[in-house]
Every structure is written in C-alpha cells, then in structure tokens.
C-alpha cells in the first residue's frame, strides 16, 4: 500500500481528480472533519471497494459551527488520520486550511429551505448553510464522483441529496449505515467529550431507538406513542436534556402520525454539555 498523496490546495486536488477521470477512472469521495474513527473508516472502505480512486477530505469547517459551539475543542489529529487513510488504501487526502477554503471577502453561500428548518436545523439555525456551502465547494473541487455520507447524520444526507438534485451537481450521494460501539452507542468524535458516567448515560439514545423499534414490531404504529416511549426512557437519565425526539418521513423529514411503510426515528439529546444525535430507520425489517 502506498502512502496517500496529501493535497493542501484546491487547484492541486482538482488537477488530481481531473487526471483520474481523464484516465477513465471513477472517483470515490469521503468528506470528513477528521478525528477518524470506525464510522468514517466504514465509508472509506465502501468507497474504496466501489471506485478506482479514493479521495478523503479532512477539514474542520468553521461555517457549520454556530456561536458558542465546539469548534475550538473539536478533536484534531492529522497524523493519526493519515494513518487511517493509509490503512484503507486511500489514494489522496485533501487537507486544506480554512484560508484556502474561504478566501477573505467570500460572501456566497448555499442555503436550503424546508428540509433544513426541522430537526437539528431548528436548534442550529446556521448549521446546514455551513454544511451545504462547504460540501458544494468540496464537490466543485473534486468534481464528478460518488460521495459517501453516514446515516449517522441522516438529515445531512437528505439535505445534501436535495442540493445535488436542485443544483444539478454531477455527484452520486451514497448513504452508509451507522457504525456503533459494541454497547450500541453510535460512534462520534463528540463521544470523546463524555466523562465515564456520561458515556454510560449516553446509551439512552440508542436504547430509546431500540424501544421504538420493539414497540413497532409489537404492532404500535402511532408515532405519538413511540415518541412518548423514547422521551420517557431518556427523561429517566439525569444528565440528559432532549432537544428533539421525532418520527419523520424518510424523504420529507416531516412528522408522520401513523407509520404506514418506512419512517425515521431521530433524536438529539444533550448529555451534560455534549450534544449527541442518533436515528434509526423504522419499518425496514
Ligand atoms: P464528520 O467527520 O463528523 O463530519 O463525519 C464525516 C462523515 O462520517 C459523515 O458523512 C458522517 O455521517 C459519517 N459518520 C460519522 N460517524 C459515523 C458513524 N458512527 N457511522 C457511520 N458514518 C458516520
């Protein structure tokens, strides 16, 4: 396995990807904010298997953090990340500086209505504008590709898919399953912030989703009942504060009252000061 080539500028990254496509090769792209764990690695492996060239980006995007959010504390480990990229046989890593991605005076952003106004968007009003802007920029740098995102950030996947359709972006968005720790917690860079006690309290998110799945299997199709059961479970945990618990349509993200076919149970819960999200697709068994 060869060490991946590291690119720091948009121009050099674009040239690499253009060259690959000119040689008839497909490009798989995995955008990340680094601090890579098995969740990211699962996306990279999938992209590796489905494409001739694998490009991973590592960029802690300032525009998706709101005022008072954790950009300063956000974990950064470029050398560990490069080892992970080597381990999955990535061909190229794009690791630009904030200055390279956002020139002074930048004043063009990608905004989306409707889908960004619900769930996390209601609590983080500028978050998806930052995500969509950076992802659009990354897609413009990398060019036509298959791009891999985790179901862990379900709303993010839906919002990015919508942008790709609405703006005719030549990218195929692939959503990959959530990778969990053996005890059920969804892997996340933010799990590093949790104390030992909070780490065990944080299990209430995946447990709540398991309760919803079980109740549905037993025949309960009313979302209100499933939401109540999930809220009830989480509210028993002292350090937990619910931002939202919802059962929504998988594409529109609007609340559903009765689960007919498929729906998504989605939740955001603060454990102490750490905000965690998780979700499960209901009705796909
Ligand atoms: P991040 O570095 O947090 O921006 O995440 C980069 C990508 O990895 C996003 O598409 C996430 O949805 C995905 N991801 C993060 N955690 C997980 C996980 N536990 N399972 C699957 N994908 C994940």
PDB file of C-alpha atoms and ligand atoms in Angstrom:
ATOM      1  CA  UNK A   1       0.000   0.000   0.000  1.00  0.00           C
ATOM      2  CA  UNK A   2       1.315   3.456  -0.906  1.00  0.00           C
ATOM      3  CA  UNK A   3       1.076   6.480   1.380  1.00  0.00           C
ATOM      4  CA  UNK A   4      -1.792   8.672   0.185  1.00  0.00           C
ATOM      5  CA  UNK A   5      -0.857  11.889  -1.553  1.00  0.00           C
ATOM      6  CA  UNK A   6      -1.786  14.890   0.583  1.00  0.00           C
ATOM      7  CA  UNK A   7      -3.136  17.973  -1.184  1.00  0.00           C
ATOM      8  CA  UNK A   8      -3.410  21.345   0.521  1.00  0.00           C
ATOM      9  CA  UNK A   9      -4.744  23.461  -2.339  1.00  0.00           C
ATOM     10  CA  UNK A  10      -7.995  23.297  -4.280  1.00  0.00           C
ATOM     11  CA  UNK A  11      -6.127  23.620  -7.574  1.00  0.00           C
ATOM     12  CA  UNK A  12      -3.836  20.629  -6.918  1.00  0.00           C
ATOM     13  CA  UNK A  13      -6.730  18.497  -5.646  1.00  0.00           C
ATOM     14  CA  UNK A  14      -8.806  19.316  -8.721  1.00  0.00           C
ATOM     15  CA  UNK A  15      -5.940  18.509 -11.061  1.00  0.00           C
ATOM     16  CA  UNK A  16      -5.508  15.099  -9.416  1.00  0.00           C
ATOM     17  CA  UNK A  17      -9.213  14.230  -9.757  1.00  0.00           C
ATOM     18  CA  UNK A  18      -9.431  15.547 -13.330  1.00  0.00           C
ATOM     19  CA  UNK A  19      -6.404  13.418 -14.177  1.00  0.00           C
ATOM     20  CA  UNK A  20      -8.001  10.298 -12.711  1.00  0.00           C
ATOM     21  CA  UNK A  21     -11.211  10.815 -14.694  1.00  0.00           C
ATOM     22  CA  UNK A  22      -9.264  11.607 -17.871  1.00  0.00           C
ATOM     23  CA  UNK A  23      -7.630   8.193 -17.425  1.00  0.00           C
ATOM     24  CA  UNK A  24     -11.098   6.605 -17.301  1.00  0.00           C
ATOM     25  CA  UNK A  25     -11.069   6.103 -13.530  1.00  0.00           C
ATOM     26  CA  UNK A  26     -14.002   6.663 -11.190  1.00  0.00           C
ATOM     27  CA  UNK A  27     -13.527   8.792  -8.095  1.00  0.00           C
ATOM     28  CA  UNK A  28     -14.979   7.926  -4.670  1.00  0.00           C
ATOM     29  CA  UNK A  29     -15.040  10.817  -2.224  1.00  0.00           C
ATOM     30  CA  UNK A  30     -15.456  10.780   1.569  1.00  0.00           C
ATOM     31  CA  UNK A  31     -15.743  14.232   3.171  1.00  0.00           C
ATOM     32  CA  UNK A  32     -14.880  14.323   6.888  1.00  0.00           C
ATOM     33  CA  UNK A  33     -13.830  16.658   9.663  1.00  0.00           C
ATOM     34  CA  UNK A  34     -11.046  14.281  10.716  1.00  0.00           C
ATOM     35  CA  UNK A  35     -10.524  12.578  14.097  1.00  0.00           C
ATOM     36  CA  UNK A  36     -11.316   9.487  12.058  1.00  0.00           C
ATOM     37  CA  UNK A  37     -12.969   6.502  13.750  1.00  0.00           C
ATOM     38  CA  UNK A  38     -14.545   3.251  12.540  1.00  0.00           C
ATOM     39  CA  UNK A  39     -17.640   5.154  11.345  1.00  0.00           C
ATOM     40  CA  UNK A  40     -15.553   7.184   8.910  1.00  0.00           C
ATOM     41  CA  UNK A  41     -13.473   4.139   8.043  1.00  0.00           C
ATOM     42  CA  UNK A  42     -16.594   2.179   7.024  1.00  0.00           C
ATOM     43  CA  UNK A  43     -17.403   4.928   4.496  1.00  0.00           C
ATOM     44  CA  UNK A  44     -13.826   4.883   3.222  1.00  0.00           C
ATOM     45  CA  UNK A  45     -13.848   1.082   2.813  1.00  0.00           C
ATOM     46  CA  UNK A  46     -17.125   1.177   0.908  1.00  0.00           C
ATOM     47  CA  UNK A  47     -15.829   3.966  -1.351  1.00  0.00           C
ATOM     48  CA  UNK A  48     -12.564   2.059  -1.834  1.00  0.00           C
ATOM     49  CA  UNK A  49     -14.453  -1.010  -2.996  1.00  0.00           C
ATOM     50  CA  UNK A  50     -16.692   0.844  -5.455  1.00  0.00           C
ATOM     51  CA  UNK A  51     -14.221   3.231  -7.142  1.00  0.00           C
ATOM     52  CA  UNK A  52     -10.847   3.303  -8.856  1.00  0.00           C
ATOM     53  CA  UNK A  53      -9.598   6.264  -6.844  1.00  0.00           C
ATOM     54  CA  UNK A  54     -10.410   7.092  -3.222  1.00  0.00           C
ATOM     55  CA  UNK A  55     -10.204  10.710  -2.081  1.00  0.00           C
ATOM     56  CA  UNK A  56     -10.785  11.646   1.585  1.00  0.00           C
ATOM     57  CA  UNK A  57     -11.114  15.237   2.747  1.00  0.00           C
ATOM     58  CA  UNK A  58     -10.217  16.344   6.259  1.00  0.00           C
ATOM     59  CA  UNK A  59     -11.433  19.828   7.062  1.00  0.00           C
ATOM     60  CA  UNK A  60     -12.966  21.184  10.262  1.00  0.00           C
ATOM     61  CA  UNK A  61     -15.385  23.535   8.577  1.00  0.00           C
ATOM     62  CA  UNK A  62     -15.782  26.740  10.585  1.00  0.00           C
ATOM     63  CA  UNK A  63     -19.010  27.853   8.883  1.00  0.00           C
ATOM     64  CA  UNK A  64     -21.038  24.924  10.195  1.00  0.00           C
ATOM     65  CA  UNK A  65     -20.326  25.715  13.846  1.00  0.00           C
ATOM     66  CA  UNK A  66     -22.665  28.235  15.456  1.00  0.00           C
ATOM     67  CA  UNK A  67     -21.671  30.823  18.043  1.00  0.00           C
ATOM     68  CA  UNK A  68     -20.706  29.080  21.295  1.00  0.00           C
ATOM     69  CA  UNK A  69     -20.361  25.666  19.609  1.00  0.00           C
ATOM     70  CA  UNK A  70     -17.313  23.445  19.962  1.00  0.00           C
ATOM     71  CA  UNK A  71     -15.014  24.415  17.055  1.00  0.00           C
ATOM     72  CA  UNK A  72     -12.044  25.176  19.332  1.00  0.00           C
ATOM     73  CA  UNK A  73     -12.313  21.895  21.254  1.00  0.00           C
ATOM     74  CA  UNK A  74     -13.191  19.804  18.188  1.00  0.00           C
ATOM     75  CA  UNK A  75     -10.624  16.941  18.115  1.00  0.00           C
ATOM     76  CA  UNK A  76      -7.858  17.231  15.516  1.00  0.00           C
ATOM     77  CA  UNK A  77      -5.314  14.506  14.735  1.00  0.00           C
ATOM     78  CA  UNK A  78      -3.962  14.830  11.195  1.00  0.00           C
ATOM     79  CA  UNK A  79      -1.147  12.317  11.622  1.00  0.00           C
ATOM     80  CA  UNK A  80      -3.474   9.682  13.116  1.00  0.00           C
ATOM     81  CA  UNK A  81      -5.951  10.431  10.326  1.00  0.00           C
ATOM     82  CA  UNK A  82      -3.296   9.931   7.664  1.00  0.00           C
ATOM     83  CA  UNK A  83      -2.519   6.529   9.219  1.00  0.00           C
ATOM     84  CA  UNK A  84      -6.224   5.629   8.976  1.00  0.00           C
ATOM     85  CA  UNK A  85      -6.255   6.744   5.331  1.00  0.00           C
ATOM     86  CA  UNK A  86      -3.182   4.630   4.638  1.00  0.00           C
ATOM     87  CA  UNK A  87      -4.899   1.696   6.371  1.00  0.00           C
ATOM     88  CA  UNK A  88      -7.806   1.785   3.911  1.00  0.00           C
ATOM     89  CA  UNK A  89      -5.535   2.366   0.929  1.00  0.00           C
ATOM     90  CA  UNK A  90      -6.805   5.869   0.167  1.00  0.00           C
ATOM     91  CA  UNK A  91      -5.141   7.442  -2.861  1.00  0.00           C
ATOM     92  CA  UNK A  92      -5.415  11.083  -1.892  1.00  0.00           C
ATOM     93  CA  UNK A  93      -6.199  13.229   1.127  1.00  0.00           C
ATOM     94  CA  UNK A  94      -7.434  16.788   0.779  1.00  0.00           C
ATOM     95  CA  UNK A  95      -6.495  18.766   3.905  1.00  0.00           C
ATOM     96  CA  UNK A  96      -6.887  22.464   3.108  1.00  0.00           C
ATOM     97  CA  UNK A  97      -6.555  25.328   5.569  1.00  0.00           C
ATOM     98  CA  UNK A  98      -9.596  27.458   6.396  1.00  0.00           C
ATOM     99  CA  UNK A  99      -7.949  30.276   4.445  1.00  0.00           C
ATOM    100  CA  UNK A 100      -7.638  28.042   1.366  1.00  0.00           C
ATOM    101  CA  UNK A 101     -11.333  27.131   1.537  1.00  0.00           C
ATOM    102  CA  UNK A 102     -12.672  30.572   2.422  1.00  0.00           C
ATOM    103  CA  UNK A 103     -10.903  33.486   0.813  1.00  0.00           C
ATOM    104  CA  UNK A 104     -11.294  36.792   2.609  1.00  0.00           C
ATOM    105  CA  UNK A 105     -14.400  38.516   1.298  1.00  0.00           C
ATOM    106  CA  UNK A 106     -16.220  35.258   0.495  1.00  0.00           C
ATOM    107  CA  UNK A 107     -19.909  36.132   0.576  1.00  0.00           C
ATOM    108  CA  UNK A 108     -21.630  33.392  -1.420  1.00  0.00           C
ATOM    109  CA  UNK A 109     -23.352  30.617   0.497  1.00  0.00           C
ATOM    110  CA  UNK A 110     -25.689  27.712  -0.252  1.00  0.00           C
ATOM    111  CA  UNK A 111     -28.973  27.928   1.597  1.00  0.00           C
ATOM    112  CA  UNK A 112     -31.848  25.486   1.545  1.00  0.00           C
ATOM    113  CA  UNK A 113     -35.321  25.920   2.979  1.00  0.00           C
ATOM    114  CA  UNK A 114     -37.847  23.359   4.268  1.00  0.00           C
ATOM    115  CA  UNK A 115     -35.565  20.377   4.975  1.00  0.00           C
ATOM    116  CA  UNK A 116     -33.098  22.486   6.965  1.00  0.00           C
ATOM    117  CA  UNK A 117     -35.780  24.063   9.136  1.00  0.00           C
ATOM    118  CA  UNK A 118     -36.703  20.922  11.075  1.00  0.00           C
ATOM    119  CA  UNK A 119     -34.905  18.539  13.486  1.00  0.00           C
ATOM    120  CA  UNK A 120     -31.303  19.758  14.012  1.00  0.00           C
ATOM    121  CA  UNK A 121     -31.934  22.805  11.819  1.00  0.00           C
ATOM    122  CA  UNK A 122     -34.447  24.140  14.345  1.00  0.00           C
ATOM    123  CA  UNK A 123     -31.769  24.082  17.060  1.00  0.00           C
ATOM    124  CA  UNK A 124     -28.741  25.004  14.922  1.00  0.00           C
ATOM    125  CA  UNK A 125     -30.122  27.636  12.553  1.00  0.00           C
ATOM    126  CA  UNK A 126     -26.911  28.311  10.604  1.00  0.00           C
ATOM    127  CA  UNK A 127     -25.505  24.775  10.647  1.00  0.00           C
ATOM    128  CA  UNK A 128     -26.811  23.427   7.341  1.00  0.00           C
ATOM    129  CA  UNK A 129     -25.923  26.610   5.466  1.00  0.00           C
ATOM    130  CA  UNK A 130     -22.327  25.955   6.530  1.00  0.00           C
ATOM    131  CA  UNK A 131     -22.527  22.246   5.667  1.00  0.00           C
ATOM    132  CA  UNK A 132     -24.102  22.823   2.245  1.00  0.00           C
ATOM    133  CA  UNK A 133     -21.662  25.577   1.377  1.00  0.00           C
ATOM    134  CA  UNK A 134     -18.588  23.537   2.241  1.00  0.00           C
ATOM    135  CA  UNK A 135     -19.932  20.366   0.608  1.00  0.00           C
ATOM    136  CA  UNK A 136     -20.780  22.306  -2.577  1.00  0.00           C
ATOM    137  CA  UNK A 137     -17.257  23.732  -2.568  1.00  0.00           C
ATOM    138  CA  UNK A 138     -15.714  20.301  -1.994  1.00  0.00           C
ATOM    139  CA  UNK A 139     -17.847  18.834  -4.807  1.00  0.00           C
ATOM    140  CA  UNK A 140     -16.641  21.631  -7.102  1.00  0.00           C
ATOM    141  CA  UNK A 141     -13.030  20.862  -6.205  1.00  0.00           C
ATOM    142  CA  UNK A 142     -13.288  17.070  -6.516  1.00  0.00           C
ATOM    143  CA  UNK A 143     -15.656  17.099  -9.497  1.00  0.00           C
ATOM    144  CA  UNK A 144     -17.922  14.282 -10.699  1.00  0.00           C
ATOM    145  CA  UNK A 145     -17.719  11.433  -8.200  1.00  0.00           C
ATOM    146  CA  UNK A 146     -19.590   9.128  -5.863  1.00  0.00           C
ATOM    147  CA  UNK A 147     -19.688  10.778  -2.439  1.00  0.00           C
ATOM    148  CA  UNK A 148     -20.217   8.733   0.726  1.00  0.00           C
ATOM    149  CA  UNK A 149     -22.042  10.016   3.804  1.00  0.00           C
ATOM    150  CA  UNK A 150     -23.124   8.305   7.011  1.00  0.00           C
ATOM    151  CA  UNK A 151     -26.719   7.651   8.045  1.00  0.00           C
ATOM    152  CA  UNK A 152     -25.499   8.793  11.468  1.00  0.00           C
ATOM    153  CA  UNK A 153     -26.167  12.324  10.166  1.00  0.00           C
ATOM    154  CA  UNK A 154     -29.441  11.368   8.486  1.00  0.00           C
ATOM    155  CA  UNK A 155     -30.742  14.900   7.966  1.00  0.00           C
ATOM    156  CA  UNK A 156     -27.386  15.935   6.498  1.00  0.00           C
ATOM    157  CA  UNK A 157     -27.644  13.139   3.887  1.00  0.00           C
ATOM    158  CA  UNK A 158     -31.167  14.152   2.908  1.00  0.00           C
ATOM    159  CA  UNK A 159     -30.249  17.830   2.703  1.00  0.00           C
ATOM    160  CA  UNK A 160     -27.145  17.133   0.586  1.00  0.00           C
ATOM    161  CA  UNK A 161     -29.089  14.820  -1.742  1.00  0.00           C
ATOM    162  CA  UNK A 162     -31.639  17.585  -2.224  1.00  0.00           C
ATOM    163  CA  UNK A 163     -28.921  20.132  -3.019  1.00  0.00           C
ATOM    164  CA  UNK A 164     -27.373  17.757  -5.572  1.00  0.00           C
ATOM    165  CA  UNK A 165     -30.750  17.365  -7.298  1.00  0.00           C
ATOM    166  CA  UNK A 166     -31.762  21.016  -7.055  1.00  0.00           C
ATOM    167  CA  UNK A 167     -28.440  22.350  -8.368  1.00  0.00           C
ATOM    168  CA  UNK A 168     -27.692  19.585 -10.915  1.00  0.00           C
ATOM    169  CA  UNK A 169     -24.439  18.674  -9.190  1.00  0.00           C
ATOM    170  CA  UNK A 170     -22.744  15.756 -11.003  1.00  0.00           C
ATOM    171  CA  UNK A 171     -22.294  13.697  -7.848  1.00  0.00           C
ATOM    172  CA  UNK A 172     -23.957  10.471  -6.727  1.00  0.00           C
ATOM    173  CA  UNK A 173     -24.663  10.567  -2.989  1.00  0.00           C
ATOM    174  CA  UNK A 174     -24.344   7.206  -1.216  1.00  0.00           C
ATOM    175  CA  UNK A 175     -25.689   6.803   2.328  1.00  0.00           C
ATOM    176  CA  UNK A 176     -23.876   4.229   4.507  1.00  0.00           C
ATOM    177  CA  UNK A 177     -25.161   2.532   7.691  1.00  0.00           C
ATOM    178  CA  UNK A 178     -24.405   3.773  11.211  1.00  0.00           C
ATOM    179  CA  UNK A 179     -21.398   2.153  12.877  1.00  0.00           C
ATOM    180  CA  UNK A 180     -21.902   1.589  16.600  1.00  0.00           C
ATOM    181  CA  UNK A 181     -19.748   0.632  19.563  1.00  0.00           C
ATOM    182  CA  UNK A 182     -20.443  -2.889  20.908  1.00  0.00           C
ATOM    183  CA  UNK A 183     -22.788  -1.416  23.562  1.00  0.00           C
ATOM    184  CA  UNK A 184     -24.888   0.351  20.907  1.00  0.00           C
ATOM    185  CA  UNK A 185     -23.741   3.980  21.078  1.00  0.00           C
ATOM    186  CA  UNK A 186     -23.252   5.495  17.610  1.00  0.00           C
ATOM    187  CA  UNK A 187     -19.588   6.273  17.000  1.00  0.00           C
ATOM    188  CA  UNK A 188     -18.901  10.003  17.029  1.00  0.00           C
ATOM    189  CA  UNK A 189     -15.926  12.267  17.537  1.00  0.00           C
ATOM    190  CA  UNK A 190     -18.034  14.015  20.168  1.00  0.00           C
ATOM    191  CA  UNK A 191     -18.155  10.860  22.328  1.00  0.00           C
ATOM    192  CA  UNK A 192     -14.610  11.864  23.344  1.00  0.00           C
ATOM    193  CA  UNK A 193     -16.061  14.760  25.348  1.00  0.00           C
ATOM    194  CA  UNK A 194     -18.057  12.455  27.649  1.00  0.00           C
ATOM    195  CA  UNK A 195     -16.942  11.600  31.178  1.00  0.00           C
ATOM    196  CA  UNK A 196     -17.149   7.945  32.176  1.00  0.00           C
ATOM    197  CA  UNK A 197     -20.543   8.480  33.790  1.00  0.00           C
ATOM    198  CA  UNK A 198     -21.836  10.492  30.835  1.00  0.00           C
ATOM    199  CA  UNK A 199     -20.598   7.803  28.461  1.00  0.00           C
ATOM    200  CA  UNK A 200     -22.861   5.297  30.151  1.00  0.00           C
ATOM    201  CA  UNK A 201     -25.755   7.816  30.308  1.00  0.00           C
ATOM    202  CA  UNK A 202     -25.317   8.365  26.548  1.00  0.00           C
ATOM    203  CA  UNK A 203     -26.539   4.826  25.955  1.00  0.00           C
ATOM    204  CA  UNK A 204     -30.059   6.186  26.438  1.00  0.00           C
ATOM    205  CA  UNK A 205     -30.112   7.405  22.813  1.00  0.00           C
ATOM    206  CA  UNK A 206     -29.601   4.024  21.150  1.00  0.00           C
ATOM    207  CA  UNK A 207     -31.708   2.345  23.833  1.00  0.00           C
ATOM    208  CA  UNK A 208     -34.601   4.718  23.098  1.00  0.00           C
ATOM    209  CA  UNK A 209     -34.372   3.856  19.400  1.00  0.00           C
ATOM    210  CA  UNK A 210     -34.346   0.148  20.260  1.00  0.00           C
ATOM    211  CA  UNK A 211     -37.509   0.677  22.326  1.00  0.00           C
ATOM    212  CA  UNK A 212     -39.222   2.369  19.372  1.00  0.00           C
ATOM    213  CA  UNK A 213     -38.233  -0.475  17.063  1.00  0.00           C
ATOM    214  CA  UNK A 214     -39.506  -3.061  19.518  1.00  0.00           C
ATOM    215  CA  UNK A 215     -42.831  -1.278  20.069  1.00  0.00           C
ATOM    216  CA  UNK A 216     -43.289  -1.004  16.296  1.00  0.00           C
ATOM    217  CA  UNK A 217     -42.567  -4.701  15.888  1.00  0.00           C
ATOM    218  CA  UNK A 218     -45.223  -5.399  18.522  1.00  0.00           C
ATOM    219  CA  UNK A 219     -47.701  -3.507  16.345  1.00  0.00           C
ATOM    220  CA  UNK A 220     -47.662   0.067  17.683  1.00  0.00           C
ATOM    221  CA  UNK A 221     -47.762   2.266  14.571  1.00  0.00           C
ATOM    222  CA  UNK A 222     -48.737   5.576  16.195  1.00  0.00           C
ATOM    223  CA  UNK A 223     -45.744   7.887  16.246  1.00  0.00           C
ATOM    224  CA  UNK A 224     -47.042   9.746  19.290  1.00  0.00           C
ATOM    225  CA  UNK A 225     -46.794   6.524  21.311  1.00  0.00           C
ATOM    226  CA  UNK A 226     -43.305   5.743  20.037  1.00  0.00           C
ATOM    227  CA  UNK A 227     -42.102   9.285  20.721  1.00  0.00           C
ATOM    228  CA  UNK A 228     -43.588   9.170  24.228  1.00  0.00           C
ATOM    229  CA  UNK A 229     -41.834   5.865  24.958  1.00  0.00           C
ATOM    230  CA  UNK A 230     -38.495   7.232  23.733  1.00  0.00           C
ATOM    231  CA  UNK A 231     -38.860  10.503  25.659  1.00  0.00           C
ATOM    232  CA  UNK A 232     -39.825   8.617  28.768  1.00  0.00           C
ATOM    233  CA  UNK A 233     -36.720   6.439  28.588  1.00  0.00           C
ATOM    234  CA  UNK A 234     -34.391   9.397  28.022  1.00  0.00           C
ATOM    235  CA  UNK A 235     -36.017  11.524  30.715  1.00  0.00           C
ATOM    236  CA  UNK A 236     -35.076   8.873  33.279  1.00  0.00           C
ATOM    237  CA  UNK A 237     -31.431   9.815  32.758  1.00  0.00           C
ATOM    238  CA  UNK A 238     -30.481  12.776  34.923  1.00  0.00           C
ATOM    239  CA  UNK A 239     -27.708  14.204  32.739  1.00  0.00           C
ATOM    240  CA  UNK A 240     -29.892  14.044  29.588  1.00  0.00           C
ATOM    241  CA  UNK A 241     -31.728  17.023  28.102  1.00  0.00           C
ATOM    242  CA  UNK A 242     -33.790  16.389  24.997  1.00  0.00           C
ATOM    243  CA  UNK A 243     -33.503  18.768  22.031  1.00  0.00           C
ATOM    244  CA  UNK A 244     -35.941  16.698  19.989  1.00  0.00           C
ATOM    245  CA  UNK A 245     -37.338  13.210  19.595  1.00  0.00           C
ATOM    246  CA  UNK A 246     -39.278  12.724  16.376  1.00  0.00           C
ATOM    247  CA  UNK A 247     -40.649  10.185  13.947  1.00  0.00           C
ATOM    248  CA  UNK A 248     -40.455  11.619  10.456  1.00  0.00           C
ATOM    249  CA  UNK A 249     -40.916  10.744   6.803  1.00  0.00           C
ATOM    250  CA  UNK A 250     -37.580   9.454   5.396  1.00  0.00           C
ATOM    251  CA  UNK A 251     -37.524  11.937   2.488  1.00  0.00           C
ATOM    252  CA  UNK A 252     -39.531  14.995   3.588  1.00  0.00           C
ATOM    253  CA  UNK A 253     -38.416  14.876   7.250  1.00  0.00           C
ATOM    254  CA  UNK A 254     -41.944  15.961   8.197  1.00  0.00           C
ATOM    255  CA  UNK A 255     -43.575  14.293  11.211  1.00  0.00           C
ATOM    256  CA  UNK A 256     -45.686  11.267  10.424  1.00  0.00           C
ATOM    257  CA  UNK A 257     -48.618  10.373  12.640  1.00  0.00           C
ATOM    258  CA  UNK A 258     -49.012   6.716  11.725  1.00  0.00           C
ATOM    259  CA  UNK A 259     -46.183   4.636  10.302  1.00  0.00           C
ATOM    260  CA  UNK A 260     -47.520   3.113   7.101  1.00  0.00           C
ATOM    261  CA  UNK A 261     -44.357   1.982   5.425  1.00  0.00           C
ATOM    262  CA  UNK A 262     -40.983   3.409   6.450  1.00  0.00           C
ATOM    263  CA  UNK A 263     -40.168   6.251   8.802  1.00  0.00           C
ATOM    264  CA  UNK A 264     -37.120   7.534  10.628  1.00  0.00           C
ATOM    265  CA  UNK A 265     -36.909   7.918  14.392  1.00  0.00           C
ATOM    266  CA  UNK A 266     -34.467  10.747  15.020  1.00  0.00           C
ATOM    267  CA  UNK A 267     -33.235  12.292  18.219  1.00  0.00           C
ATOM    268  CA  UNK A 268     -30.852  14.878  19.569  1.00  0.00           C
ATOM    269  CA  UNK A 269     -30.027  14.794  23.259  1.00  0.00           C
ATOM    270  CA  UNK A 270     -27.555  16.741  25.324  1.00  0.00           C
ATOM    271  CA  UNK A 271     -25.656  14.625  27.819  1.00  0.00           C
ATOM    272  CA  UNK A 272     -24.244  17.236  30.162  1.00  0.00           C
ATOM    273  CA  UNK A 273     -22.907  19.780  27.691  1.00  0.00           C
ATOM    274  CA  UNK A 274     -22.306  17.328  24.823  1.00  0.00           C
ATOM    275  CA  UNK A 275     -24.949  17.261  22.114  1.00  0.00           C
ATOM    276  CA  UNK A 276     -25.408  13.810  20.579  1.00  0.00           C
ATOM    277  CA  UNK A 277     -27.622  12.668  17.707  1.00  0.00           C
ATOM    278  CA  UNK A 278     -28.808   9.251  16.637  1.00  0.00           C
ATOM    279  CA  UNK A 279     -31.508   7.749  14.442  1.00  0.00           C
ATOM    280  CA  UNK A 280     -32.993   4.513  13.204  1.00  0.00           C
ATOM    281  CA  UNK A 281     -34.970   3.598  10.131  1.00  0.00           C
ATOM    282  CA  UNK A 282     -38.281   2.129  11.239  1.00  0.00           C
ATOM    283  CA  UNK A 283     -40.208  -0.433   9.267  1.00  0.00           C
ATOM    284  CA  UNK A 284     -37.420  -1.768   7.089  1.00  0.00           C
ATOM    285  CA  UNK A 285     -37.306  -5.251   8.629  1.00  0.00           C
TER     286      UNK A 285
HETATM  287  P1  LIG B   1     -17.790  14.129  10.424  1.00  0.00           P
HETATM  288  O1  LIG B   1     -16.312  13.978  10.413  1.00  0.00           O
HETATM  289  O2  LIG B   1     -18.414  14.013  11.767  1.00  0.00           O
HETATM  290  O3  LIG B   1     -18.255  15.338   9.631  1.00  0.00           O
HETATM  291  O4  LIG B   1     -18.354  12.875   9.624  1.00  0.00           O
HETATM  292  C1  LIG B   1     -17.925  12.592   8.312  1.00  0.00           C
HETATM  293  C2  LIG B   1     -18.824  11.543   7.728  1.00  0.00           C
HETATM  294  O5  LIG B   1     -18.742  10.364   8.515  1.00  0.00           O
HETATM  295  C3  LIG B   1     -20.292  11.955   7.702  1.00  0.00           C
HETATM  296  O6  LIG B   1     -20.867  11.540   6.483  1.00  0.00           O
HETATM  297  C4  LIG B   1     -20.861  11.217   8.871  1.00  0.00           C
HETATM  298  O7  LIG B   1     -22.235  10.931   8.739  1.00  0.00           O
HETATM  299  C5  LIG B   1     -20.049   9.937   8.840  1.00  0.00           C
HETATM  300  N1  LIG B   1     -20.087   9.277  10.149  1.00  0.00           N
HETATM  301  C6  LIG B   1     -19.745   9.809  11.351  1.00  0.00           C
HETATM  302  N2  LIG B   1     -19.963   8.927  12.345  1.00  0.00           N
HETATM  303  C7  LIG B   1     -20.461   7.807  11.752  1.00  0.00           C
HETATM  304  C8  LIG B   1     -20.910   6.541  12.234  1.00  0.00           C
HETATM  305  N3  LIG B   1     -20.896   6.246  13.534  1.00  0.00           N
HETATM  306  N4  LIG B   1     -21.351   5.644  11.340  1.00  0.00           N
HETATM  307  C9  LIG B   1     -21.387   5.939  10.006  1.00  0.00           C
HETATM  308  N5  LIG B   1     -20.984   7.107   9.490  1.00  0.00           N
HETATM  309  C10 LIG B   1     -20.540   8.034  10.342  1.00  0.00           C
END
